[in-house]
């Protein structure tokens, strides 16, 4: 089981109270989308269900959570980056518990972080050769940790916490996208840097 480190804490990201009927309806919608790959619950016997979703903060910096635009990877495999904990309570008792990308910190290394301004210059440079009439607006710039795999292992599981500058941008239709610049090296996450 994942244990929070001394420099980590849970932050409640979402929570809600659900009836058994609402969860059954949601389950049916998921089956329509995912087919037989969707797990089904044999019985929703509880009277009340409470769903909680937690994200993690590390050294006062948020860890990439599930509610953010994902990473557009240009490599050989797509990586499941968000780190979060989901809990489903049934009548006050734990019914389900999920930890996604929770990794124990074994060793920490100090490193200088590039400034948000330096990261923004890199981000602008990434788009300097693209000819487009579309206006892209940066909605938010923030520093966050991401669980990064050993790119040479072929495994998508996170192995190292790395700080990235996250640029959440929107297009003319309001869709959100994110680019992430390595806070130490200035590399682009989309290319495994």
mmCIF file of N, CA and C in Angstrom, residues 86-188:
data_model
loop_
_atom_site.group_PDB
_atom_site.id
_atom_site.type_symbol
_atom_site.label_atom_id
_atom_site.label_comp_id
_atom_site.label_asym_id
_atom_site.label_seq_id
_atom_site.Cartn_x
_atom_site.Cartn_y
_atom_site.Cartn_z
ATOM 1 N N UNK A 86 -8.453 7.180 -5.422
ATOM 2 C CA UNK A 86 -9.923 7.178 -5.438
ATOM 3 C C UNK A 86 -10.426 6.209 -4.376
ATOM 4 N N UNK A 87 -11.443 6.656 -3.647
ATOM 5 C CA UNK A 87 -12.051 5.846 -2.598
ATOM 6 C C UNK A 87 -13.558 5.860 -2.813
ATOM 7 N N UNK A 88 -14.187 4.692 -2.730
ATOM 8 C CA UNK A 88 -15.643 4.600 -2.769
ATOM 9 C C UNK A 88 -16.097 4.011 -1.440
ATOM 10 N N UNK A 89 -16.881 4.793 -0.703
ATOM 11 C CA UNK A 89 -17.428 4.345 0.572
ATOM 12 C C UNK A 89 -18.864 3.889 0.364
ATOM 13 N N UNK A 90 -19.212 2.763 0.958
ATOM 14 C CA UNK A 90 -20.584 2.242 0.908
ATOM 15 C C UNK A 90 -21.101 2.229 2.339
ATOM 16 N N UNK A 91 -22.098 3.052 2.603
ATOM 17 C CA UNK A 91 -22.672 3.157 3.947
ATOM 18 C C UNK A 91 -21.580 3.343 5.004
ATOM 19 N N UNK A 92 -20.593 4.199 4.692
ATOM 20 C CA UNK A 92 -19.542 4.537 5.642
ATOM 21 C C UNK A 92 -18.369 3.586 5.694
ATOM 22 N N UNK A 93 -18.370 2.520 4.898
ATOM 23 C CA UNK A 93 -17.264 1.556 4.883
ATOM 24 C C UNK A 93 -16.603 1.571 3.506
ATOM 25 N N UNK A 94 -15.305 1.293 3.474
ATOM 26 C CA UNK A 94 -14.583 1.295 2.195
ATOM 27 C C UNK A 94 -15.076 0.150 1.321
ATOM 28 N N UNK A 95 -15.534 0.500 0.128
ATOM 29 C CA UNK A 95 -16.011 -0.471 -0.854
ATOM 30 C C UNK A 95 -14.944 -0.705 -1.919
ATOM 31 N N UNK A 96 -14.281 0.374 -2.332
ATOM 32 C CA UNK A 96 -13.243 0.271 -3.366
ATOM 33 C C UNK A 96 -12.170 1.316 -3.079
ATOM 34 N N UNK A 97 -10.940 0.979 -3.469
ATOM 35 C CA UNK A 97 -9.798 1.851 -3.215
ATOM 36 C C UNK A 97 -8.836 1.698 -4.382
ATOM 37 N N UNK A 98 -8.434 2.797 -4.999
ATOM 38 C CA UNK A 98 -7.532 2.753 -6.153
ATOM 39 C C UNK A 98 -6.434 3.784 -5.979
ATOM 40 N N UNK A 99 -5.198 3.367 -6.182
ATOM 41 C CA UNK A 99 -4.057 4.283 -6.205
ATOM 42 C C UNK A 99 -3.466 4.204 -7.606
ATOM 43 N N UNK A 100 -3.350 5.342 -8.272
ATOM 44 C CA UNK A 100 -2.754 5.381 -9.608
ATOM 45 C C UNK A 100 -1.443 6.161 -9.536
ATOM 46 N N UNK A 101 -0.361 5.529 -9.944
ATOM 47 C CA UNK A 101 0.974 6.142 -9.980
ATOM 48 C C UNK A 101 1.434 6.665 -8.625
ATOM 49 N N UNK A 102 1.247 5.897 -7.574
ATOM 50 C CA UNK A 102 1.774 6.256 -6.266
ATOM 51 C C UNK A 102 3.116 5.573 -6.076
ATOM 52 N N UNK A 103 4.176 6.357 -5.965
ATOM 53 C CA UNK A 103 5.517 5.785 -5.836
ATOM 54 C C UNK A 103 6.197 6.350 -4.609
ATOM 55 N N UNK A 104 6.840 5.487 -3.870
ATOM 56 C CA UNK A 104 7.577 5.898 -2.689
ATOM 57 C C UNK A 104 8.846 6.631 -3.118
ATOM 58 N N UNK A 105 9.136 7.726 -2.430
ATOM 59 C CA UNK A 105 10.373 8.455 -2.692
ATOM 60 C C UNK A 105 11.502 7.735 -1.975
ATOM 61 N N UNK A 106 12.458 7.242 -2.739
ATOM 62 C CA UNK A 106 13.581 6.507 -2.158
ATOM 63 C C UNK A 106 14.781 7.424 -1.990
ATOM 64 N N UNK A 107 15.004 8.270 -2.976
ATOM 65 C CA UNK A 107 16.152 9.162 -2.942
ATOM 66 C C UNK A 107 15.731 10.499 -3.533
ATOM 67 N N UNK A 108 16.151 11.578 -2.907
ATOM 68 C CA UNK A 108 15.868 12.907 -3.439
ATOM 69 C C UNK A 108 17.172 13.563 -3.836
ATOM 70 N N UNK A 109 17.125 14.279 -4.959
ATOM 71 C CA UNK A 109 18.294 15.016 -5.430
ATOM 72 C C UNK A 109 17.904 16.477 -5.563
ATOM 73 N N UNK A 110 18.780 17.365 -5.116
ATOM 74 C CA UNK A 110 18.519 18.786 -5.291
ATOM 75 C C UNK A 110 18.915 19.187 -6.695
ATOM 76 N N UNK A 111 18.112 20.062 -7.272
ATOM 77 C CA UNK A 111 18.409 20.562 -8.614
ATOM 78 C C UNK A 111 17.837 21.962 -8.739
ATOM 79 N N UNK A 112 18.502 22.783 -9.513
ATOM 80 C CA UNK A 112 17.978 24.116 -9.793
ATOM 81 C C UNK A 112 16.839 23.985 -10.786
ATOM 82 N N UNK A 113 15.786 24.754 -10.557
ATOM 83 C CA UNK A 113 14.615 24.747 -11.430
ATOM 84 C C UNK A 113 14.688 25.979 -12.321
ATOM 85 N N UNK A 114 14.452 25.787 -13.623
ATOM 86 C CA UNK A 114 14.409 26.944 -14.517
ATOM 87 C C UNK A 114 13.170 27.770 -14.167
ATOM 88 N N UNK A 115 13.232 29.055 -14.456
ATOM 89 C CA UNK A 115 12.112 29.932 -14.113
ATOM 90 C C UNK A 115 10.940 29.710 -15.068
ATOM 91 N N UNK A 116 9.778 30.187 -14.657
ATOM 92 C CA UNK A 116 8.594 30.113 -15.522
ATOM 93 C C UNK A 116 8.835 30.894 -16.809
ATOM 94 N N UNK A 117 9.557 32.007 -16.717
ATOM 95 C CA UNK A 117 9.858 32.817 -17.903
ATOM 96 C C UNK A 117 10.748 32.053 -18.882
ATOM 97 N N UNK A 118 11.768 31.353 -18.352
ATOM 98 C CA UNK A 118 12.635 30.546 -19.219
ATOM 99 C C UNK A 118 11.841 29.421 -19.883
ATOM 100 N N UNK A 119 10.986 28.781 -19.110
ATOM 101 C CA UNK A 119 10.161 27.700 -19.667
ATOM 102 C C UNK A 119 9.211 28.244 -20.730
ATOM 103 N N UNK A 120 8.668 29.444 -20.515
ATOM 104 C CA UNK A 120 7.774 30.059 -21.500
ATOM 105 C C UNK A 120 8.512 30.344 -22.803
ATOM 106 N N UNK A 121 9.747 30.810 -22.719
ATOM 107 C CA UNK A 121 10.546 31.046 -23.934
ATOM 108 C C UNK A 121 10.745 29.743 -24.713
ATOM 109 N N UNK A 122 10.997 28.652 -24.007
ATOM 110 C CA UNK A 122 11.145 27.339 -24.655
ATOM 111 C C UNK A 122 9.829 26.938 -25.306
ATOM 112 N N UNK A 123 8.725 27.133 -24.586
ATOM 113 C CA UNK A 123 7.397 26.790 -25.103
ATOM 114 C C UNK A 123 7.093 27.584 -26.371
ATOM 115 N N UNK A 124 7.370 28.863 -26.364
ATOM 116 C CA UNK A 124 7.142 29.698 -27.557
ATOM 117 C C UNK A 124 8.018 29.203 -28.703
ATOM 118 N N UNK A 125 9.266 28.862 -28.409
ATOM 119 C CA UNK A 125 10.178 28.343 -29.436
ATOM 120 C C UNK A 125 9.695 27.046 -30.057
ATOM 121 N N UNK A 126 8.995 26.224 -29.275
ATOM 122 C CA UNK A 126 8.464 24.961 -29.804
ATOM 123 C C UNK A 126 7.435 25.184 -30.903
ATOM 124 N N UNK A 127 6.808 26.356 -30.915
ATOM 125 C CA UNK A 127 5.771 26.649 -31.907
ATOM 126 C C UNK A 127 6.223 27.666 -32.955
ATOM 127 N N UNK A 128 7.475 28.101 -32.909
ATOM 128 C CA UNK A 128 7.930 29.168 -33.808
ATOM 129 C C UNK A 128 7.944 28.762 -35.279
ATOM 130 N N UNK A 129 8.093 27.487 -35.584
ATOM 131 C CA UNK A 129 8.140 27.033 -36.981
ATOM 132 C C UNK A 129 6.786 26.591 -37.513
ATOM 133 N N UNK A 130 5.749 26.712 -36.711
ATOM 134 C CA UNK A 130 4.417 26.268 -37.127
ATOM 135 C C UNK A 130 3.651 27.455 -37.696
ATOM 136 N N UNK A 131 3.178 27.296 -38.929
ATOM 137 C CA UNK A 131 2.384 28.337 -39.574
ATOM 138 C C UNK A 131 0.919 27.984 -39.372
ATOM 139 N N UNK A 132 0.208 28.870 -38.679
ATOM 140 C CA UNK A 132 -1.198 28.607 -38.377
ATOM 141 C C UNK A 132 -1.910 29.925 -38.102
ATOM 142 N N UNK A 133 -3.169 29.990 -38.506
ATOM 143 C CA UNK A 133 -3.998 31.157 -38.201
ATOM 144 C C UNK A 133 -4.690 31.005 -36.854
ATOM 145 N N UNK A 134 -4.646 29.799 -36.304
ATOM 146 C CA UNK A 134 -5.364 29.528 -35.059
ATOM 147 C C UNK A 134 -4.684 30.215 -33.880
ATOM 148 N N UNK A 135 -5.492 30.844 -33.059
ATOM 149 C CA UNK A 135 -4.992 31.496 -31.857
ATOM 150 C C UNK A 135 -5.045 30.491 -30.711
ATOM 151 N N UNK A 136 -3.912 30.339 -30.038
ATOM 152 C CA UNK A 136 -3.846 29.475 -28.861
ATOM 153 C C UNK A 136 -3.569 30.370 -27.660
ATOM 154 N N UNK A 137 -4.358 30.194 -26.623
ATOM 155 C CA UNK A 137 -4.237 31.023 -25.433
ATOM 156 C C UNK A 137 -3.763 30.171 -24.266
ATOM 157 N N UNK A 138 -2.705 30.620 -23.607
ATOM 158 C CA UNK A 138 -2.247 29.918 -22.409
ATOM 159 C C UNK A 138 -3.154 30.337 -21.259
ATOM 160 N N UNK A 139 -3.856 29.353 -20.692
ATOM 161 C CA UNK A 139 -4.801 29.601 -19.600
ATOM 162 C C UNK A 139 -4.114 29.600 -18.237
ATOM 163 N N UNK A 140 -3.089 28.753 -18.114
ATOM 164 C CA UNK A 140 -2.460 28.581 -16.803
ATOM 165 C C UNK A 140 -1.033 28.079 -16.987
ATOM 166 N N UNK A 141 -0.149 28.575 -16.142
ATOM 167 C CA UNK A 141 1.230 28.082 -16.081
ATOM 168 C C UNK A 141 1.469 27.668 -14.637
ATOM 169 N N UNK A 142 1.904 26.417 -14.451
ATOM 170 C CA UNK A 142 2.160 25.963 -13.081
ATOM 171 C C UNK A 142 3.271 24.927 -13.080
ATOM 172 N N UNK A 143 3.941 24.830 -11.953
ATOM 173 C CA UNK A 143 4.964 23.814 -11.757
ATOM 174 C C UNK A 143 4.297 22.614 -11.104
ATOM 175 N N UNK A 144 4.587 21.418 -11.604
ATOM 176 C CA UNK A 144 4.008 20.203 -11.033
ATOM 177 C C UNK A 144 4.998 19.052 -11.169
ATOM 178 N N UNK A 145 4.879 18.088 -10.274
ATOM 179 C CA UNK A 145 5.668 16.863 -10.386
ATOM 180 C C UNK A 145 4.924 15.862 -11.261
ATOM 181 N N UNK A 146 5.681 15.063 -12.004
ATOM 182 C CA UNK A 146 5.112 13.972 -12.791
ATOM 183 C C UNK A 146 5.958 12.731 -12.538
ATOM 184 N N UNK A 147 5.288 11.581 -12.386
ATOM 185 C CA UNK A 147 5.990 10.303 -12.220
ATOM 186 C C UNK A 147 6.456 9.857 -13.603
ATOM 187 N N UNK A 148 7.750 9.913 -13.837
ATOM 188 C CA UNK A 148 8.328 9.628 -15.152
ATOM 189 C C UNK A 148 8.949 8.230 -15.156
ATOM 190 N N UNK A 149 8.664 7.446 -16.209
ATOM 191 C CA UNK A 149 9.251 6.103 -16.293
ATOM 192 C C UNK A 149 10.707 6.146 -16.741
ATOM 193 N N UNK A 150 11.364 5.029 -16.581
ATOM 194 C CA UNK A 150 12.685 4.847 -17.181
ATOM 195 C C UNK A 150 12.417 4.608 -18.660
ATOM 196 N N UNK A 151 12.693 5.604 -19.497
ATOM 197 C CA UNK A 151 12.333 5.540 -20.919
ATOM 198 C C UNK A 151 12.973 4.344 -21.622
ATOM 199 N N UNK A 152 14.099 3.865 -21.127
ATOM 200 C CA UNK A 152 14.792 2.754 -21.787
ATOM 201 C C UNK A 152 14.252 1.383 -21.391
ATOM 202 N N UNK A 153 13.397 1.323 -20.359
ATOM 203 C CA UNK A 153 12.924 0.024 -19.879
ATOM 204 C C UNK A 153 11.758 -0.523 -20.693
ATOM 205 N N UNK A 154 11.044 0.356 -21.406
ATOM 206 C CA UNK A 154 9.862 -0.086 -22.151
ATOM 207 C C UNK A 154 8.625 -0.198 -21.289
ATOM 208 N N UNK A 155 8.745 0.098 -19.995
ATOM 209 C CA UNK A 155 7.601 0.032 -19.080
ATOM 210 C C UNK A 155 7.004 1.422 -18.909
ATOM 211 N N UNK A 156 5.667 1.542 -18.949
ATOM 212 C CA UNK A 156 5.053 2.853 -18.775
ATOM 213 C C UNK A 156 4.917 3.292 -17.318
ATOM 214 N N UNK A 157 5.310 2.451 -16.384
ATOM 215 C CA UNK A 157 5.150 2.800 -14.971
ATOM 216 C C UNK A 157 6.139 3.881 -14.563
ATOM 217 N N UNK A 158 5.671 4.823 -13.738
ATOM 218 C CA UNK A 158 6.521 5.907 -13.269
ATOM 219 C C UNK A 158 7.614 5.416 -12.340
ATOM 220 N N UNK A 159 8.771 6.018 -12.420
ATOM 221 C CA UNK A 159 9.896 5.613 -11.589
ATOM 222 C C UNK A 159 10.548 6.787 -10.878
ATOM 223 N N UNK A 160 10.386 7.993 -11.405
ATOM 224 C CA UNK A 160 11.102 9.137 -10.859
ATOM 225 C C UNK A 160 10.174 10.352 -10.862
ATOM 226 N N UNK A 161 10.173 11.113 -9.767
ATOM 227 C CA UNK A 161 9.382 12.343 -9.701
ATOM 228 C C UNK A 161 10.205 13.471 -10.304
ATOM 229 N N UNK A 162 9.706 14.085 -11.364
ATOM 230 C CA UNK A 162 10.426 15.173 -12.031
ATOM 231 C C UNK A 162 9.514 16.393 -12.100
ATOM 232 N N UNK A 163 10.044 17.586 -11.769
ATOM 233 C CA UNK A 163 9.214 18.791 -11.884
ATOM 234 C C UNK A 163 9.124 19.250 -13.341
ATOM 235 N N UNK A 164 7.912 19.590 -13.760
ATOM 236 C CA UNK A 164 7.664 20.105 -15.113
ATOM 237 C C UNK A 164 6.859 21.390 -15.017
ATOM 238 N N UNK A 165 7.174 22.330 -15.897
ATOM 239 C CA UNK A 165 6.322 23.496 -16.068
ATOM 240 C C UNK A 165 5.200 23.073 -16.996
ATOM 241 N N UNK A 166 3.976 23.236 -16.531
ATOM 242 C CA UNK A 166 2.794 22.831 -17.295
ATOM 243 C C UNK A 166 2.134 24.076 -17.882
ATOM 244 N N UNK A 167 1.960 24.078 -19.198
ATOM 245 C CA UNK A 167 1.290 25.165 -19.906
ATOM 246 C C UNK A 167 -0.053 24.637 -20.395
ATOM 247 N N UNK A 168 -1.118 25.018 -19.709
ATOM 248 C CA UNK A 168 -2.457 24.602 -20.134
ATOM 249 C C UNK A 168 -2.961 25.668 -21.091
ATOM 250 N N UNK A 169 -3.271 25.246 -22.312
ATOM 251 C CA UNK A 169 -3.687 26.198 -23.348
ATOM 252 C C UNK A 169 -5.018 25.773 -23.937
ATOM 253 N N UNK A 170 -5.704 26.747 -24.509
ATOM 254 C CA UNK A 170 -6.983 26.455 -25.155
ATOM 255 C C UNK A 170 -6.915 26.888 -26.608
ATOM 256 N N UNK A 171 -7.682 26.188 -27.443
ATOM 257 C CA UNK A 171 -7.767 26.576 -28.849
ATOM 258 C C UNK A 171 -9.005 27.446 -29.043
ATOM 259 N N UNK A 172 -9.288 27.800 -30.293
ATOM 260 C CA UNK A 172 -10.405 28.708 -30.579
ATOM 261 C C UNK A 172 -11.763 28.110 -30.218
ATOM 262 N N UNK A 173 -11.835 26.784 -30.092
ATOM 263 C CA UNK A 173 -13.097 26.136 -29.719
ATOM 264 C C UNK A 173 -13.215 25.910 -28.212
ATOM 265 N N UNK A 174 -12.184 26.298 -27.467
ATOM 266 C CA UNK A 174 -12.219 26.148 -26.015
ATOM 267 C C UNK A 174 -11.699 24.827 -25.499
ATOM 268 N N UNK A 175 -11.212 23.950 -26.391
ATOM 269 C CA UNK A 175 -10.647 22.675 -25.942
ATOM 270 C C UNK A 175 -9.308 22.932 -25.255
ATOM 271 N N UNK A 176 -9.044 22.178 -24.179
ATOM 272 C CA UNK A 176 -7.816 22.359 -23.413
ATOM 273 C C UNK A 176 -6.762 21.329 -23.789
ATOM 274 N N UNK A 177 -5.524 21.786 -23.844
ATOM 275 C CA UNK A 177 -4.362 20.948 -24.126
ATOM 276 C C UNK A 177 -3.266 21.361 -23.150
ATOM 277 N N UNK A 178 -2.268 20.523 -22.993
ATOM 278 C CA UNK A 178 -1.165 20.885 -22.105
ATOM 279 C C UNK A 178 0.164 20.503 -22.731
ATOM 280 N N UNK A 179 1.113 21.392 -22.595
ATOM 281 C CA UNK A 179 2.500 21.119 -22.941
ATOM 282 C C UNK A 179 3.276 21.173 -21.636
ATOM 283 N N UNK A 180 4.298 20.327 -21.528
ATOM 284 C CA UNK A 180 5.066 20.284 -20.291
ATOM 285 C C UNK A 180 6.561 20.357 -20.603
ATOM 286 N N UNK A 181 7.209 21.327 -19.959
ATOM 287 C CA UNK A 181 8.637 21.573 -20.128
ATOM 288 C C UNK A 181 9.345 21.142 -18.845
ATOM 289 N N UNK A 182 10.370 20.284 -18.997
ATOM 290 C CA UNK A 182 11.121 19.779 -17.853
ATOM 291 C C UNK A 182 11.688 20.957 -17.062
ATOM 292 N N UNK A 183 11.376 21.002 -15.771
ATOM 293 C CA UNK A 183 11.792 22.111 -14.924
ATOM 294 C C UNK A 183 13.275 22.145 -14.629
ATOM 295 N N UNK A 184 13.999 21.080 -14.940
ATOM 296 C CA UNK A 184 15.438 21.032 -14.696
ATOM 297 C C UNK A 184 16.207 21.185 -16.005
ATOM 298 N N UNK A 185 15.833 20.404 -17.027
ATOM 299 C CA UNK A 185 16.599 20.382 -18.280
ATOM 300 C C UNK A 185 16.029 21.278 -19.371
ATOM 301 N N UNK A 186 14.744 21.659 -19.267
ATOM 302 C CA UNK A 186 14.105 22.431 -20.335
ATOM 303 C C UNK A 186 13.611 21.564 -21.476
ATOM 304 N N UNK A 187 13.694 20.238 -21.338
ATOM 305 C CA UNK A 187 13.236 19.321 -22.383
ATOM 306 C C UNK A 187 11.718 19.262 -22.454
ATOM 307 N N UNK A 188 11.223 18.729 -23.557
ATOM 308 C CA UNK A 188 9.784 18.633 -23.805
ATOM 309 C C UNK A 188 9.307 17.226 -23.450
#
